[in-house]
Amino acid sequence: MNGERRETQKIAISEEFKPGFTWRSALALVFASLTILPVNLYLQLVSGATIAGAATYITLIVFTELASLMGSPLTTQEVFIIFMMASVVAGSPVYINFVYRSYFVTSPITWTFKDPFSGKPLPEVIPSFWAPPYYSMAHKVRSFLHPEWIFPQLLSHFQFGILFIIQEIALTMLCSALYLDIEELPFPLADVNYQLIETLSTRSEEKMNVFLGSAFIGAFYSFIVYGIPTLMLGLFNVQLQIIPVPWADLTTGYLGVEKIMPGACFGISTDPLAFATGFILPLRVLIYMFIGSVATWTFGNWLALTVFRSYFPQWASEWKRGMSLSLIWQRSLLRVWIGPQIGIIVGLSILTFLWSFRAILRSLKSLMRARGLREKGYLPLPVLLLMYLGATGLSVLLFHFFVPDFPILFAALVSMGFSFLLATVSTRIRGETTIYAYPPYIWWGIVYLSGYPKTDAFFFQPVIGGSSVPLWTEALKTARLTRTRMFDFFKAFIFAFVLYLAFSFIFVSFFWLMAPIPSYVYPWTTIQWPIQAITECMWYSRQITTRVDLIGYSIAFVLILGVIQKVLARLTGFSLDVVSLLTGTTVIPPGVVTMLIGGLVGRFLLQRIFGRERWREINSLVVAGIATGEGIIVGIAAASILMFKTAWIKPY
């Protein structure tokens, strides 16, 4: 009897969730790789722009319309797969990183920095498993098929491709069980994605009207913000910005906050999607994020430059009146906030573990049982643990083989323990605030904290997971809303991984053979790559440091806030939103300010115009439409420039 019941449940589940990774969705991904990836790569090399986001909407619209014209519309599940994977295959020219390695090894810039351990110039201590030696012919022939390029490619693809994906799949299933099934976090952007997918696949007239109207508004505004400047600069070499991009910088200038608060940064994002995102987040969350962001990057920067000047001497010496928001962000992050941000993430990880301890146990128990979560497509807990520990363990052993002097136990603790903490806290933040909060320079900061004196550990590391888990968990929430089988998402990603490796190899090789990179043919690389190389050399030569005490103070601060939240909730019923507040500290003000403005407009204007219930029904669809309009305009403008440049390129 029990066996019959289980079989009936399995049949019901298989009927409820349908496959999305089919030959048609796979063909769409091949199309994106063949047509959009080279365009995106060329734009990145020439101008630093990207149409990876636009690739999603271009591919979706092309294939949904073709399928409809052929009398066999795409299913909702197929549209989901295309939506999730088009930007992956079209926006990941991974092989350009190997070209950068070649540039780094041979650049005159790196020769001006020395390894503090050996006293040698950096190019002389760069390991050959990262890139061929500086004297190798591989850099002159500009071909990945050169024998000295084979091993760096294979090692990178195995460590940061195969092992990383295995680890991320295991962590994603664990976090999905916790945050989708047990705690049921909202993941607001998952509903936005669902509304777009469902609208394009079902073509409901009512929803299409809302979607197309929002897309028109997004396209019109984006044409002013992005389209006109892009076309004027690309076609006529004239800089014309009607609205500043990506933000209105209120740090310097006539209205600059630096006049009364030196060191502070402030601005307002002009991106329409930042404004629209405020429609779908609770106003309470937006206010806390705003407070956290302004307290850190406006007041915090100011105090670090004035009151605590002796504590941050490098920041005090580097700040100059007239510095832009982006430059202040970059320098203050490196000189002031890199340590506190690591501490905040660690502190939030501890709080998340303590607050969700019972939920974690329930999710693990459900994964152990034959029924429960496993019926929804999850792998059994022993399999997930084997995947996670196997991938991280093998990556640690591989790291130890190539960097034998680095403490292996410390590396194992980081790869196996810290990865789980990062995944859980960054996924919680994504699920509650839509913010992607994964701290930069994690491994480099860890190398500093370990006291390891050599340079080789900067060029290779064990797998540190959690970077993809928030986005993948959000995608699995959308998969449930679209009734798509969980494993179809992972199968599609593995297929996308193979595609972007193959086509990235082909197209990057083609552009590299056409002309050296960097060179005048690819002007953005002549600007950006030297800046990137200088920053990295400063890390490798120990000119950028992080204070251990700041990390400890930040962890303690987060834990104290967690205690205050619990005490206030118990004594007064008031709940301090620590997660949203601390998430704001990792985000500079422009985006948060615009999101708050969007939230206020949605709450007090649009909700009155449409009515409370109606606005709740359509707000996610409105956001999806605005995002689509923006993506299409950016894609069309970039493609127009590319065609113009290609038509006039000289044959010599």
XYZ file of C-alpha atoms in Angstrom:
652
model
C 0.000 0.000 0.000
C 2.779 2.404 0.966
C 4.625 1.481 -2.210
C 1.561 2.305 -4.313
C 1.187 5.667 -2.556
C 4.825 6.565 -3.181
C 4.504 5.558 -6.830
C 1.388 7.722 -7.178
C 3.230 10.681 -5.648
C 6.153 10.211 -8.040
C 3.787 10.170 -11.016
C 2.066 13.335 -9.763
C 5.384 15.115 -9.340
C 6.649 14.044 -12.767
C 3.439 15.342 -14.328
C 3.550 18.592 -12.365
C 7.130 19.505 -13.290
C 8.114 19.348 -16.949
C 11.445 19.330 -18.788
C 12.807 22.636 -20.060
C 16.159 21.548 -21.443
C 15.098 20.315 -24.883
C 16.647 20.426 -28.337
C 14.883 23.743 -28.955
C 16.215 25.465 -25.839
C 19.652 23.963 -26.542
C 19.500 25.374 -30.094
C 18.694 28.811 -28.679
C 21.805 28.654 -26.503
C 23.936 27.669 -29.500
C 22.443 30.637 -31.371
C 23.404 33.003 -28.531
C 26.941 31.603 -28.479
C 27.398 31.883 -32.242
C 25.892 35.316 -32.794
C 25.965 37.338 -29.567
C 29.126 36.107 -27.830
C 31.511 37.507 -30.501
C 29.625 40.816 -30.521
C 29.819 41.031 -26.750
C 33.513 40.124 -26.747
C 34.362 42.757 -29.348
C 32.439 45.440 -27.461
C 34.265 44.571 -24.250
C 37.627 44.877 -25.982
C 36.763 48.121 -27.763
C 34.652 50.043 -25.257
C 34.298 47.997 -22.083
C 30.553 47.694 -22.713
C 28.646 44.432 -22.517
C 25.381 43.181 -23.945
C 25.266 40.001 -21.878
C 22.022 41.145 -20.272
C 20.564 42.164 -23.614
C 21.459 38.726 -24.989
C 18.781 37.208 -22.788
C 15.988 39.328 -24.216
C 17.227 39.199 -27.816
C 17.460 35.402 -27.771
C 14.116 35.050 -26.005
C 12.216 37.283 -28.397
C 13.804 35.764 -31.517
C 13.022 32.188 -30.524
C 9.576 32.779 -29.015
C 8.509 34.583 -32.193
C 10.032 31.948 -34.496
C 8.355 29.142 -32.577
C 4.999 30.943 -32.710
C 5.308 31.547 -36.454
C 6.070 27.850 -36.967
C 2.914 26.910 -35.055
C 4.741 25.271 -32.137
C 5.200 27.846 -29.354
C 7.931 27.317 -26.794
C 6.768 25.899 -23.502
C 7.090 27.910 -20.312
C 9.820 25.517 -19.216
C 11.837 26.011 -22.424
C 11.534 29.777 -22.093
C 12.825 29.471 -18.507
C 15.969 27.637 -19.637
C 16.662 30.138 -22.423
C 16.078 33.061 -20.075
C 18.464 31.708 -17.447
C 21.262 30.524 -19.723
C 21.414 32.943 -22.675
C 23.449 35.513 -20.753
C 25.815 32.760 -19.572
C 26.721 31.526 -23.049
C 26.741 35.008 -24.596
C 28.535 36.903 -21.862
C 31.332 34.617 -20.675
C 34.349 34.863 -23.008
C 36.431 33.102 -20.385
C 39.492 32.774 -22.612
C 40.077 36.515 -22.528
C 41.389 35.896 -19.004
C 44.226 33.830 -20.466
C 45.084 36.667 -22.842
C 45.220 38.963 -19.828
C 47.585 36.530 -18.122
C 49.882 36.749 -21.132
C 49.761 40.534 -20.933
C 50.411 40.503 -17.179
C 53.453 38.255 -17.472
C 55.057 40.351 -20.228
C 53.876 43.854 -19.288
C 56.486 46.497 -18.379
C 54.201 47.427 -15.489
C 54.751 44.161 -13.640
C 58.532 44.540 -13.963
C 58.351 47.673 -11.804
C 57.012 45.654 -8.838
C 59.058 43.211 -6.778
C 58.183 40.107 -4.819
C 58.923 41.070 -1.178
C 59.902 37.484 -0.295
C 62.566 36.877 -2.950
C 63.321 40.444 -4.014
C 62.883 39.471 -7.676
C 60.659 41.294 -10.192
C 57.155 39.819 -10.231
C 57.369 38.273 -13.752
C 60.270 36.105 -12.572
C 58.232 34.499 -9.764
C 54.927 33.976 -11.599
C 54.404 30.180 -11.686
C 54.300 28.452 -15.065
C 51.067 26.651 -14.158
C 49.360 30.070 -14.261
C 50.867 31.270 -17.531
C 53.904 30.494 -19.711
C 57.120 32.181 -18.513
C 57.715 35.743 -19.671
C 60.398 34.595 -22.132
C 58.182 31.936 -23.760
C 57.395 32.077 -27.476
C 53.764 31.378 -26.530
C 53.270 35.107 -25.945
C 54.595 36.020 -29.378
C 52.685 33.486 -31.469
C 49.427 34.415 -29.695
C 47.926 30.940 -29.839
C 46.313 28.862 -27.098
C 47.481 25.763 -28.964
C 51.083 26.456 -28.026
C 52.282 23.574 -25.773
C 53.072 25.894 -22.859
C 49.460 27.090 -22.771
C 47.915 23.613 -22.544
C 48.539 22.920 -18.865
C 47.406 26.336 -17.514
C 44.168 25.923 -19.458
C 43.493 22.375 -18.256
C 44.327 23.213 -14.643
C 42.078 26.263 -14.634
C 39.151 24.442 -16.266
C 39.419 21.529 -13.834
C 39.875 23.522 -10.620
C 37.629 26.515 -11.314
C 35.318 24.819 -13.798
C 34.548 21.198 -12.983
C 35.297 21.173 -9.238
C 33.683 24.567 -8.747
C 30.466 23.503 -10.503
C 30.228 20.283 -8.468
C 30.650 22.233 -5.252
C 28.146 24.914 -6.268
C 25.489 22.357 -7.229
C 25.774 20.725 -3.803
C 25.659 24.076 -1.985
C 22.746 25.273 -4.118
C 20.664 22.222 -3.240
C 21.465 22.641 0.457
C 20.597 26.357 0.407
C 17.473 25.740 -1.680
C 16.238 23.172 0.815
C 16.857 25.670 3.613
C 15.604 28.911 2.066
C 12.956 27.710 -0.404
C 11.373 24.831 1.507
C 12.011 25.456 5.201
C 12.299 29.232 5.677
C 10.559 30.153 2.395
C 12.400 33.427 1.717
C 10.670 35.655 -0.870
C 13.421 36.044 -3.536
C 11.573 38.997 -5.151
C 13.479 38.862 -8.446
C 12.416 35.248 -8.950
C 8.844 36.449 -9.324
C 9.968 39.170 -11.757
C 11.650 36.524 -13.893
C 8.600 34.288 -13.670
C 6.257 37.064 -14.798
C 8.389 37.735 -17.879
C 8.713 34.038 -18.734
C 5.032 33.327 -18.202
C 3.971 36.358 -20.238
C 6.175 35.501 -23.236
C 5.168 31.841 -23.213
C 1.393 32.141 -22.648
C 0.788 35.484 -24.441
C -2.063 36.488 -22.125
C -3.534 39.667 -23.624
C -3.936 41.403 -20.277
C -0.378 40.640 -19.174
C 1.069 41.413 -22.604
C -0.478 44.894 -22.478
C 1.154 45.610 -19.117
C 4.436 44.051 -20.223
C 4.635 45.883 -23.563
C 3.660 49.197 -21.979
C 6.391 48.825 -19.363
C 8.882 47.693 -22.011
C 8.107 50.810 -24.065
C 8.727 53.040 -21.043
C 11.974 51.212 -20.280
C 13.086 51.419 -23.920
C 12.252 55.122 -24.236
C 14.151 56.084 -21.100
C 17.056 53.744 -21.919
C 17.351 55.253 -25.392
C 17.920 58.650 -23.777
C 20.289 57.322 -21.109
C 22.222 54.700 -23.101
C 21.161 54.761 -26.750
C 21.926 58.362 -27.706
C 25.344 58.534 -25.951
C 26.380 55.154 -27.385
C 25.367 56.037 -30.943
C 26.863 59.535 -30.839
C 30.182 58.311 -29.488
C 30.363 55.252 -31.727
C 29.229 56.870 -34.978
C 30.505 60.440 -34.656
C 33.044 60.259 -31.806
C 31.021 62.900 -29.943
C 30.378 62.600 -26.216
C 26.769 63.546 -25.528
C 25.147 62.609 -22.241
C 21.682 63.978 -21.641
C 21.457 62.077 -18.365
C 24.694 61.099 -16.566
C 25.609 57.389 -16.651
C 25.701 55.261 -14.531
C 24.856 57.782 -11.829
C 24.553 61.457 -11.033
C 27.761 62.016 -9.066
C 27.003 64.176 -6.027
C 30.423 63.561 -4.517
C 32.248 66.445 -6.168
C 31.260 69.554 -8.095
C 28.875 72.367 -7.189
C 26.540 70.102 -5.188
C 29.246 67.704 -4.013
C 29.136 66.392 -0.456
C 32.933 66.709 -0.290
C 32.465 70.410 0.466
C 31.144 69.622 3.926
C 32.241 65.984 4.329
C 35.649 65.344 2.731
C 36.140 61.705 1.771
C 32.419 60.990 1.553
C 30.788 59.671 -1.605
C 27.181 60.037 -2.691
C 25.153 59.846 -5.871
C 21.909 58.768 -7.505
C 21.803 55.909 -10.006
C 20.206 56.734 -13.351
C 19.628 53.117 -14.374
C 15.897 52.405 -14.853
C 16.174 48.892 -13.446
C 17.535 50.202 -10.137
C 14.473 52.451 -9.866
C 12.093 49.647 -10.837
C 13.605 47.184 -8.356
C 12.252 49.419 -5.603
C 8.729 48.441 -6.722
C 9.122 44.861 -5.514
C 11.032 45.273 -2.250
C 9.380 46.099 1.083
C 9.883 49.760 1.969
C 11.277 48.708 5.332
C 14.070 46.741 3.652
C 14.917 49.676 1.367
C 15.127 52.121 4.286
C 17.479 49.867 6.253
C 19.685 49.340 3.193
C 19.799 53.095 2.611
C 20.842 53.721 6.222
C 23.569 51.071 6.026
C 24.945 52.363 2.724
C 25.022 56.052 3.675
C 26.407 55.293 7.133
C 29.309 53.414 5.535
C 30.235 55.159 2.292
C 29.190 58.720 3.150
C 29.627 59.161 6.904
C 32.092 56.281 7.324
C 34.450 57.519 4.603
C 34.302 61.020 6.061
C 35.087 59.848 9.583
C 37.897 57.581 8.343
C 39.499 60.606 6.665
C 39.043 63.031 9.558
C 38.457 61.572 13.017
C 40.286 58.276 12.393
C 42.883 59.703 10.026
C 45.796 58.128 11.907
C 44.095 54.730 11.753
C 43.830 54.855 7.943
C 46.962 56.749 6.831
C 46.923 55.375 3.272
C 43.344 56.539 2.740
C 44.237 59.939 4.199
C 47.213 60.325 1.853
C 45.386 59.122 -1.283
C 42.194 61.187 -1.010
C 42.233 64.412 -2.993
C 39.496 66.986 -3.388
C 37.728 66.515 -6.713
C 37.965 62.709 -6.776
C 34.962 61.102 -8.476
C 32.533 58.747 -6.794
C 33.935 55.728 -8.624
C 37.525 56.561 -7.656
C 36.613 57.166 -4.009
C 34.704 53.880 -4.004
C 37.719 52.008 -5.369
C 40.313 53.560 -3.063
C 38.225 53.517 0.132
C 37.281 49.884 -0.485
C 40.946 48.911 -0.690
C 42.199 51.187 2.092
C 39.310 51.150 4.591
C 36.500 48.682 3.963
C 37.982 45.447 2.621
C 38.662 44.150 6.154
C 35.327 45.239 7.660
C 33.418 43.747 4.712
C 35.065 40.370 5.272
C 34.219 40.671 8.970
C 30.611 41.605 8.233
C 30.163 38.596 5.954
C 31.706 36.281 8.572
C 29.558 37.820 11.313
C 26.397 37.496 9.235
C 27.354 33.897 8.493
C 27.566 33.157 12.216
C 24.230 34.892 12.865
C 22.595 33.042 9.982
C 23.840 29.734 11.336
C 22.622 30.509 14.873
C 19.247 31.877 13.797
C 18.625 29.126 11.256
C 20.140 26.240 13.201
C 16.838 24.412 13.652
C 15.824 25.089 10.061
C 19.173 23.735 8.864
C 18.620 20.567 10.874
C 15.105 20.184 9.438
C 16.365 20.590 5.885
C 19.134 18.040 6.464
C 16.654 15.571 7.958
C 14.316 16.063 4.999
C 17.170 15.362 2.603
C 17.922 12.166 4.516
C 14.384 10.830 4.279
C 13.165 8.931 1.252
C 10.169 11.242 1.104
C 10.002 14.988 1.638
C 12.504 17.176 -0.136
C 13.941 14.329 -2.185
C 10.585 14.003 -3.932
C 11.044 17.541 -5.243
C 14.184 16.560 -7.106
C 16.859 16.999 -4.459
C 19.726 14.564 -4.276
C 20.093 12.569 -1.034
C 22.136 14.247 1.681
C 24.994 11.683 1.533
C 25.388 12.362 -2.195
C 25.406 16.127 -1.647
C 27.994 15.816 1.114
C 30.125 13.571 -1.093
C 29.935 16.118 -3.921
C 30.748 19.041 -1.637
C 33.511 17.461 0.420
C 34.918 15.598 -2.578
C 35.172 18.717 -4.746
C 36.558 20.941 -1.999
C 38.908 18.228 -0.717
C 40.313 17.513 -4.171
C 40.756 21.227 -4.842
C 42.685 21.602 -1.564
C 44.972 18.681 -2.454
C 45.549 20.150 -5.900
C 46.319 23.521 -4.352
C 48.728 21.900 -1.890
C 50.517 20.136 -4.742
C 51.240 23.398 -6.567
C 51.627 25.634 -3.484
C 53.161 23.165 -1.005
C 54.370 25.692 1.581
C 50.923 27.165 2.278
C 49.326 25.620 5.430
C 47.068 22.865 4.086
C 44.788 22.811 7.146
C 44.142 26.528 6.783
C 43.357 26.065 3.084
C 40.997 23.178 3.901
C 39.199 25.231 6.559
C 38.655 28.054 4.090
C 37.516 25.842 1.209
C 35.280 23.500 3.203
C 34.044 25.733 6.015
C 34.087 29.283 4.737
C 32.456 28.278 1.448
C 29.387 27.013 3.299
C 29.160 30.181 5.406
C 29.508 32.419 2.347
C 26.843 30.475 0.479
C 24.301 30.617 3.297
C 24.692 34.303 4.116
C 24.906 35.592 0.522
C 21.856 33.522 -0.433
C 19.879 34.868 2.526
C 20.801 38.420 1.509
C 19.731 37.740 -2.081
C 16.490 36.153 -0.935
C 15.540 39.102 1.266
C 16.981 42.153 -0.522
C 17.768 41.163 -4.187
C 21.358 42.347 -3.557
C 24.239 40.167 -4.689
C 26.596 40.490 -1.713
C 29.706 38.435 -2.327
C 32.792 40.226 -0.960
C 35.699 40.915 -3.352
C 39.324 39.906 -2.867
C 38.409 37.097 -0.461
C 41.321 34.803 -1.203
C 43.889 37.593 -1.386
C 42.721 38.833 2.006
C 42.989 35.294 3.371
C 46.570 35.018 2.093
C 47.404 38.194 3.995
C 45.736 36.947 7.178
C 47.553 33.614 6.999
C 50.933 35.329 7.152
C 52.124 33.339 4.133
C 55.087 35.293 2.694
C 55.386 33.939 -0.857
C 53.632 35.136 -4.003
C 52.598 31.809 -5.554
C 49.435 31.572 -3.414
C 48.048 34.669 -5.150
C 48.049 32.866 -8.503
C 46.275 29.662 -7.472
C 43.771 28.829 -4.775
C 41.482 26.078 -3.530
C 37.882 26.341 -4.631
C 35.954 28.856 -2.532
C 32.274 28.380 -3.210
C 29.142 30.396 -2.724
C 29.500 32.953 -5.507
C 26.893 31.312 -7.774
C 24.679 29.831 -5.066
C 22.502 32.953 -4.455
C 21.736 33.304 -8.166
C 21.183 29.583 -8.675
C 18.880 29.332 -5.662
C 16.905 32.260 -7.026
C 16.781 30.475 -10.388
C 15.421 27.330 -8.723
C 12.679 29.458 -7.164
C 11.777 30.604 -10.677
C 11.976 26.985 -11.854
C 9.308 26.062 -9.306
C 7.076 28.904 -10.376
C 7.400 27.791 -14.010
C 7.022 24.095 -13.050
C 10.430 23.212 -14.512
C 12.348 20.193 -13.304
C 15.215 21.164 -11.040
C 17.810 19.043 -12.767
C 17.039 20.571 -16.148
C 18.527 23.807 -14.826
C 21.778 22.072 -13.877
C 21.906 20.076 -17.121
C 21.414 23.283 -19.083
C 24.168 25.018 -17.132
C 26.630 22.193 -17.815
C 25.719 22.433 -21.509
C 26.210 26.207 -21.338
C 29.573 25.660 -19.634
C 30.742 23.511 -22.542
C 29.409 26.031 -25.068
C 31.077 29.072 -23.600
C 34.380 27.236 -23.224
C 34.325 26.099 -26.852
C 33.110 29.314 -28.464
C 35.162 31.507 -26.163
C 38.254 29.581 -27.275
C 37.330 30.101 -30.938
C 36.384 33.783 -30.856
C 39.073 34.975 -28.425
C 41.682 33.148 -30.516
C 40.327 34.871 -33.629
C 40.471 38.391 -32.167
C 43.908 37.737 -30.616
C 45.290 36.579 -33.971
C 43.834 39.649 -35.693
C 45.812 42.015 -33.464
C 47.714 41.981 -30.170
C 45.676 42.538 -27.025
C 45.993 45.209 -25.751
C 46.536 47.412 -28.813
C 44.964 50.395 -30.559
C 42.609 47.960 -32.330
C 41.042 47.183 -28.951
C 41.302 50.559 -27.178
C 39.493 49.676 -23.946
C 42.161 47.123 -23.056
C 44.873 49.781 -23.368
C 43.040 51.769 -20.681
C 41.654 49.160 -18.323
C 44.245 46.386 -18.340
C 47.137 48.555 -17.079
C 44.920 49.799 -14.226
C 43.948 46.235 -13.367
C 47.578 45.104 -13.524
C 48.718 47.886 -11.185
C 46.029 47.004 -8.638
C 46.952 43.321 -8.714
C 50.669 44.075 -8.468
C 49.994 46.178 -5.383
C 48.347 43.149 -3.780
C 51.110 40.756 -4.808
C 53.858 43.098 -3.587
C 52.032 43.609 -0.256
C 51.360 47.305 -0.854
C 47.676 46.747 -0.071
C 47.116 45.480 3.432
C 44.126 44.592 5.561
C 44.043 44.886 9.335
C 43.150 41.769 11.280
C 41.745 43.807 14.172
C 39.213 45.483 11.857
C 37.901 42.083 10.822
C 37.546 41.068 14.466
C 35.815 44.327 15.425
C 33.419 43.953 12.498
C 32.487 40.401 13.499
C 31.861 41.552 17.076
C 29.783 44.507 15.825
C 27.561 42.221 13.748
C 27.042 39.802 16.635
C 26.135 42.681 18.968
C 23.580 43.926 16.433
C 22.137 40.419 16.278
C 21.735 40.341 20.057
C 20.108 43.792 20.008
C 17.648 42.630 17.343
C 16.581 39.640 19.419
C 16.326 41.655 22.670
C 14.283 44.434 21.039
C 11.960 41.928 19.397
C 11.375 40.135 22.687
C 10.951 43.217 24.923
C 9.224 45.713 22.628
C 8.046 43.764 19.592
C 10.219 45.969 17.366
C 12.406 43.977 14.997
C 15.656 45.536 13.817
C 16.418 44.270 10.292
C 20.114 43.467 10.727
C 20.435 41.626 7.405
C 19.123 44.547 5.319
C 21.090 47.086 7.357
C 24.395 45.259 6.921
C 23.655 44.470 3.277
C 23.527 48.215 2.720
C 27.076 48.558 4.025
C 28.344 46.503 1.070
C 26.591 48.666 -1.563
C 27.546 52.235 -2.500
C 24.735 54.831 -2.216
C 23.687 55.464 -5.871
C 21.850 52.190 -6.438
C 20.295 52.099 -2.968
C 19.122 55.723 -3.186
C 17.408 55.103 -6.525
C 15.840 51.874 -5.251
C 14.451 53.775 -2.255
C 13.026 56.469 -4.537
C 11.425 53.732 -6.644
C 9.995 52.132 -3.519
C 8.482 55.433 -2.380
C 6.993 56.098 -5.833
C 5.535 52.597 -5.960
C 4.127 52.760 -2.448
C 2.650 56.271 -2.413
C 1.940 57.036 -6.085
C 1.532 53.960 -8.273
C -0.301 52.018 -5.574
C -2.850 54.835 -5.385
C -3.197 55.021 -9.168
C -3.695 51.288 -9.764
C -5.097 50.287 -6.394
C -3.276 48.243 -3.771
C -4.275 44.776 -4.952
C -3.863 45.524 -8.649
C -0.404 47.018 -8.077
C 0.662 43.931 -6.151
C -0.462 41.798 -9.090
C 1.437 43.708 -11.777
C 4.495 45.254 -10.073
C 6.765 42.306 -10.900
C 5.552 42.322 -14.508
C 6.236 46.059 -14.741
C 9.814 45.484 -13.565
C 10.233 42.670 -16.105
C 8.977 44.930 -18.905
C 11.312 47.779 -17.975
C 14.265 45.361 -17.856
C 13.345 44.004 -21.293
C 13.050 47.468 -22.817
C 16.429 48.457 -21.412
C 18.085 45.260 -22.626
C 16.742 45.601 -26.167
C 17.855 49.229 -26.542
C 21.345 48.497 -25.242
C 21.632 45.503 -27.575
C 20.430 47.402 -30.654
C 22.714 50.376 -29.982
C 25.753 48.169 -29.433
C 25.026 46.037 -32.510
C 24.610 49.173 -34.644
C 28.010 50.459 -33.569
C 29.606 47.085 -34.244
C 28.182 46.924 -37.781
C 29.333 50.478 -38.483
C 32.850 49.821 -37.184
C 33.091 46.548 -39.093
C 31.977 48.164 -42.336
C 34.690 50.826 -42.095
C 37.570 48.761 -40.739
C 40.754 49.154 -42.772
C 42.449 46.071 -44.223
C 45.869 47.176 -42.980
